[in-house]
Short mmCIF file of C-alpha atoms in Angstrom, two decimals:
data_model
loop_
_atom_site.label_atom_id
_atom_site.label_comp_id
_atom_site.label_asym_id
_atom_site.label_seq_id
_atom_site.Cartn_x
_atom_site.Cartn_y
_atom_site.Cartn_z
CA MET A 285 14.56 33.17 -32.48
CA HIS A 286 11.57 35.51 -32.25
CA GLU A 287 9.15 32.79 -33.31
CA TYR A 288 10.40 30.38 -30.64
CA GLY A 289 10.01 33.12 -28.05
CA ARG A 290 6.44 33.88 -29.05
CA SER A 291 5.47 30.27 -28.34
CA CYS A 292 7.45 29.90 -25.11
CA PRO A 293 5.17 28.16 -22.55
CA LEU A 294 7.17 29.24 -19.49
CA PRO A 295 6.43 32.32 -17.38
CA ILE A 296 9.21 34.87 -17.83
CA THR A 297 9.42 37.78 -15.39
CA SER A 298 12.96 38.87 -14.47
CA CYS A 299 14.04 39.73 -18.03
CA ARG A 300 10.62 40.85 -19.25
CA ARG A 301 10.59 44.25 -20.98
CA ILE A 302 7.45 44.15 -23.12
CA GLY A 303 5.07 46.97 -22.30
CA GLN A 304 7.71 48.74 -20.21
CA TRP A 305 9.37 50.99 -22.76
CA ARG A 306 7.52 54.15 -21.73
CA GLU A 307 8.35 53.73 -18.05
CA LEU A 308 11.99 52.79 -18.65
CA TRP A 309 12.55 55.60 -21.12
CA ALA A 310 10.80 58.14 -18.91
CA LYS A 311 13.03 57.17 -15.97
CA ARG A 312 16.14 57.52 -18.11
CA ILE A 313 14.96 60.90 -19.38
CA ASP A 314 14.22 62.17 -15.86
CA GLN A 315 17.64 61.10 -14.58
CA MET A 316 19.50 62.80 -17.41
CA GLU A 317 17.34 65.92 -17.23
CA ALA A 318 18.14 66.27 -13.51
CA PHE A 319 21.86 65.82 -14.23
CA TRP A 320 21.66 68.42 -17.02
CA ALA A 321 19.86 70.91 -14.75
CA ASN A 322 22.55 70.55 -12.07
CA MET A 323 25.28 71.12 -14.64
CA MET A 324 23.43 74.14 -16.04
CA ALA A 325 23.46 75.62 -12.55
CA ALA A 326 27.16 74.89 -12.02
CA GLY A 327 28.31 75.77 -15.53
CA PRO A 328 30.43 73.69 -17.95
CA ALA A 329 33.92 72.58 -16.93
CA SER A 330 34.97 70.99 -20.23
CA PRO A 331 34.19 71.13 -23.97
CA PHE A 332 32.10 67.96 -23.58
CA ASP A 333 30.08 69.62 -20.82
CA ARG A 334 29.29 72.50 -23.15
CA LEU A 335 28.25 70.16 -25.97
CA PHE A 336 25.99 68.29 -23.57
CA LEU A 337 24.41 71.45 -22.17
CA GLU A 338 23.70 72.85 -25.64
CA SER A 339 22.43 69.63 -27.24
CA PHE A 340 20.34 68.06 -24.47
CA PRO A 341 17.12 70.08 -25.02
CA TYR A 342 16.95 68.85 -28.62
CA TYR A 343 17.44 65.19 -27.67
CA LEU A 344 15.09 65.58 -24.73
CA GLY A 345 12.38 66.61 -27.19
CA LEU A 346 13.18 63.66 -29.45
CA ALA A 347 13.03 61.24 -26.51
CA GLU A 348 9.71 62.66 -25.31
CA ASN A 349 8.34 62.25 -28.84
CA ALA A 350 9.33 58.58 -28.69
CA VAL A 351 7.56 58.07 -25.35
CA GLN A 352 4.43 59.74 -26.70
CA TYR A 353 4.60 57.65 -29.87
CA VAL A 354 4.53 54.45 -27.82
CA ALA A 355 1.66 55.79 -25.71
CA ASP A 356 -0.39 56.68 -28.79
CA THR A 357 0.34 53.30 -30.37
CA GLU A 358 -0.92 51.45 -27.31
CA LEU A 359 -4.09 53.55 -27.32
CA ASP A 360 -4.83 53.61 -31.05
CA ASP A 361 -3.73 50.24 -32.43
CA GLU A 362 -4.45 46.57 -31.78
CA PRO A 363 -1.60 44.07 -31.31
CA LEU A 364 -1.69 40.79 -33.24
CA ARG A 365 0.11 37.48 -32.73
CA VAL A 366 3.34 38.90 -34.13
CA ASP A 367 3.22 41.37 -31.24
CA TYR A 368 3.50 38.67 -28.57
CA ALA A 369 6.66 38.85 -26.46
CA ALA A 370 9.67 37.16 -28.04
CA PHE A 371 13.27 36.36 -27.20
CA CYS A 372 15.26 39.47 -28.13
CA HIS A 373 18.76 40.76 -27.62
CA GLU A 374 19.50 43.16 -24.81
CA ARG A 375 21.33 45.26 -27.36
CA LEU A 376 21.84 44.63 -31.05
CA PRO A 377 24.26 44.61 -32.80
CA GLN A 378 26.54 44.13 -29.80
CA ALA A 379 25.67 40.40 -29.74
CA GLY A 380 28.88 38.84 -31.09
CA TRP A 381 27.20 36.02 -32.97
CA VAL A 382 25.50 38.47 -35.32
CA GLU A 383 28.81 38.91 -37.11
CA GLY A 384 29.46 35.17 -37.31
CA THR A 385 30.61 34.08 -33.85
CA GLU A 386 28.36 31.25 -32.72
CA ALA A 387 28.22 32.04 -29.00
CA LYS A 388 24.64 32.83 -27.98
CA LEU A 389 24.46 33.68 -24.29
CA PRO A 390 20.95 33.72 -22.79
CA LEU A 391 22.23 36.32 -20.32
CA ASP A 392 22.27 38.76 -23.26
CA TRP A 393 18.56 38.17 -24.01
CA VAL A 394 15.39 39.84 -22.83
CA TYR A 395 11.72 38.98 -23.34
CA ASP A 396 10.36 41.85 -25.38
CA HIS A 397 8.57 42.92 -28.53
CA CYS A 398 10.36 41.95 -31.74
CA ALA A 399 10.47 45.67 -32.63
CA ARG A 400 13.35 45.97 -30.18
CA ASP A 401 15.68 43.87 -32.34
CA LEU A 402 14.30 45.12 -35.64
CA ALA A 403 14.78 48.79 -34.79
CA GLU A 404 18.26 48.31 -33.35
CA TRP A 405 19.37 46.38 -36.43
CA VAL A 406 18.01 49.15 -38.67
CA ARG A 407 19.85 51.70 -36.53
CA HIS A 408 23.01 49.66 -37.06
CA LEU A 409 22.50 49.61 -40.83
CA TYR A 410 21.90 53.36 -40.86
CA ASN A 411 25.05 53.98 -38.81
CA LYS A 412 27.07 51.98 -41.34
CA ARG A 413 25.58 53.43 -44.54
CA GLY A 414 23.72 56.61 -43.68
CA LEU A 415 20.92 57.52 -46.06
CA GLY A 416 22.33 54.97 -48.48
CA CYS A 417 20.90 52.15 -46.35
CA GLN A 418 17.49 52.20 -48.07
CA ARG A 419 17.91 49.12 -50.24
CA VAL A 420 19.37 46.91 -47.50
CA VAL A 421 16.78 48.05 -44.92
CA ARG A 422 13.93 47.29 -47.32
CA GLN A 423 15.37 43.87 -48.13
CA PHE A 424 15.80 43.15 -44.42
CA PHE A 425 12.13 43.82 -43.69
CA GLN A 426 11.02 41.87 -46.76
CA ASP A 427 12.99 38.84 -45.55
CA TYR A 428 11.59 39.13 -42.02
CA GLY A 429 8.08 39.63 -43.34
CA HIS A 430 8.19 36.37 -45.30
CA LEU A 431 8.32 34.56 -41.94
CA ALA A 432 6.36 36.95 -39.74
CA PRO A 433 4.57 39.88 -41.41
CA LEU A 434 4.56 42.87 -39.10
CA SER A 435 1.36 44.47 -37.87
CA SER A 436 0.67 48.20 -37.86
CA PHE A 437 1.25 48.05 -34.09
CA ALA A 438 4.71 46.53 -34.63
CA TRP A 439 5.70 49.06 -37.28
CA ARG A 440 4.79 51.90 -34.98
CA LEU A 441 6.92 50.43 -32.18
CA VAL A 442 9.85 50.05 -34.57
CA TYR A 443 9.50 53.71 -35.47
CA ALA A 444 9.15 54.79 -31.84
CA ARG A 445 12.38 53.02 -30.98
CA LEU A 446 14.18 54.71 -33.87
CA LEU A 447 12.86 58.03 -32.58
CA PHE A 448 14.32 57.43 -29.13
CA PRO A 449 17.91 58.82 -29.26
CA LEU A 450 19.54 55.83 -27.62
CA PRO A 451 23.05 56.50 -29.05
CA TYR A 452 22.98 59.99 -27.53
CA PHE A 453 21.96 58.74 -24.09
CA GLU A 454 24.58 55.99 -24.20
CA CYS A 455 27.29 58.44 -25.24
CA ILE A 456 26.52 60.90 -22.44
CA GLU A 457 26.25 58.13 -19.84
CA ALA A 458 29.49 56.50 -21.01
CA TYR A 459 31.43 59.77 -20.78
CA TYR A 460 30.31 60.66 -17.28
CA THR A 461 30.72 57.17 -15.84
CA THR A 462 34.35 56.68 -16.80
CA ALA A 463 37.55 58.28 -15.55
CA ASP A 464 39.57 56.97 -18.48
CA ARG A 465 40.80 59.90 -20.57
CA GLU A 466 41.01 57.89 -23.80
CA GLU A 467 37.44 56.67 -23.38
CA GLN A 468 36.26 60.20 -22.66
CA ALA A 469 37.99 61.43 -25.80
CA ARG A 470 36.33 58.65 -27.79
CA GLN A 471 32.92 59.59 -26.44
CA GLU A 472 33.53 63.25 -27.23
CA ARG A 473 34.29 62.33 -30.85
CA ALA A 474 31.17 60.17 -30.92
CA LEU A 475 29.03 63.03 -29.58
CA ARG A 476 30.37 65.48 -32.14
CA LYS A 477 29.64 62.97 -34.90
CA LEU A 478 26.08 62.52 -33.61
CA LEU A 479 25.47 66.25 -33.50
CA ASP A 480 26.90 66.79 -36.97
CA ALA A 481 24.60 64.08 -38.36
CA SER A 482 21.41 65.18 -36.58
CA ARG A 483 19.82 66.80 -39.63
CA GLU A 484 20.55 63.78 -41.77
CA TYR A 485 18.97 61.51 -39.16
CA GLU A 486 15.87 63.69 -39.23
CA GLN A 487 15.67 63.00 -42.98
CA PHE A 488 16.02 59.28 -42.30
CA LEU A 489 13.18 59.38 -39.77
CA ALA A 490 10.99 61.44 -42.09
CA SER A 491 11.45 58.97 -44.96
CA PHE A 492 11.41 55.76 -42.91
CA ALA A 493 8.09 54.46 -44.28
CA GLU A 494 9.42 54.85 -47.81
CA THR A 495 12.77 53.32 -46.86
CA ALA A 496 11.11 50.28 -45.28
CA GLY A 497 8.77 49.85 -48.25
CA ILE A 498 5.54 50.30 -46.29
CA ALA A 499 4.43 53.78 -47.32
CA ASN A 500 1.55 52.45 -49.44
CA HIS A 501 -0.05 50.15 -46.86
CA ILE A 502 0.97 51.21 -43.34
CA ARG A 503 0.24 54.64 -41.92
CA LEU A 504 2.90 55.82 -39.53
CA PRO A 505 1.62 58.97 -37.78
CA ALA A 506 3.88 61.87 -38.68
CA VAL A 507 6.07 63.67 -36.19
CA GLU A 508 5.08 67.20 -37.12
CA TRP A 509 8.41 68.97 -36.65
CA LEU A 510 10.39 66.55 -38.85
CA PRO A 511 11.13 67.76 -42.37
CA PRO A 512 8.83 66.45 -45.12
CA ALA A 513 9.98 63.17 -46.62
CA PRO A 514 12.04 63.76 -49.78
#
């Protein structure tokens, strides 16, 4: 799917996302930071509000690290052919066909860097297996690399996307955009689970190069505040 997208001869504009991550993430960060500041001024009205108020500065820092990582990658590294825009999923693994259903709706696709899909699939594997995902993540990248070896530029974008705390943003947004009590309760459980696992996810990020099997030939710039890789 990615390879077909890289060779697409048609101009694609309305669903184009490549090169826009920094701007889109920064907008999302600004919106949530403004919402958080207003709630800080008003004070929490629910347990979820309190969790949000206490946790947002941490995830704000993580998100800003991700934005800076993309900026540094674009300045420091050179894209290769594998870095051409490709057909990607708006959001993996929510595409139903991934689990075996053969419905592939183009409305669920965007034109973006392959790192979008790769990072979201790795995030999915981590969510299923935690730190025990190392073997399957490494095999996944080996299989992909047989068809399209990733450049240093691509690896850095994969890592930047894993840095960006998308599950946290989605959880907060889902809670505050629904009036359904059951859905709010589900999002509160999801947020508590995220917060409880934050230290473990830091370990995953710190050891990602080793997990992906690239530590010996690709240099991923370190995020200084993360714990040293085990």
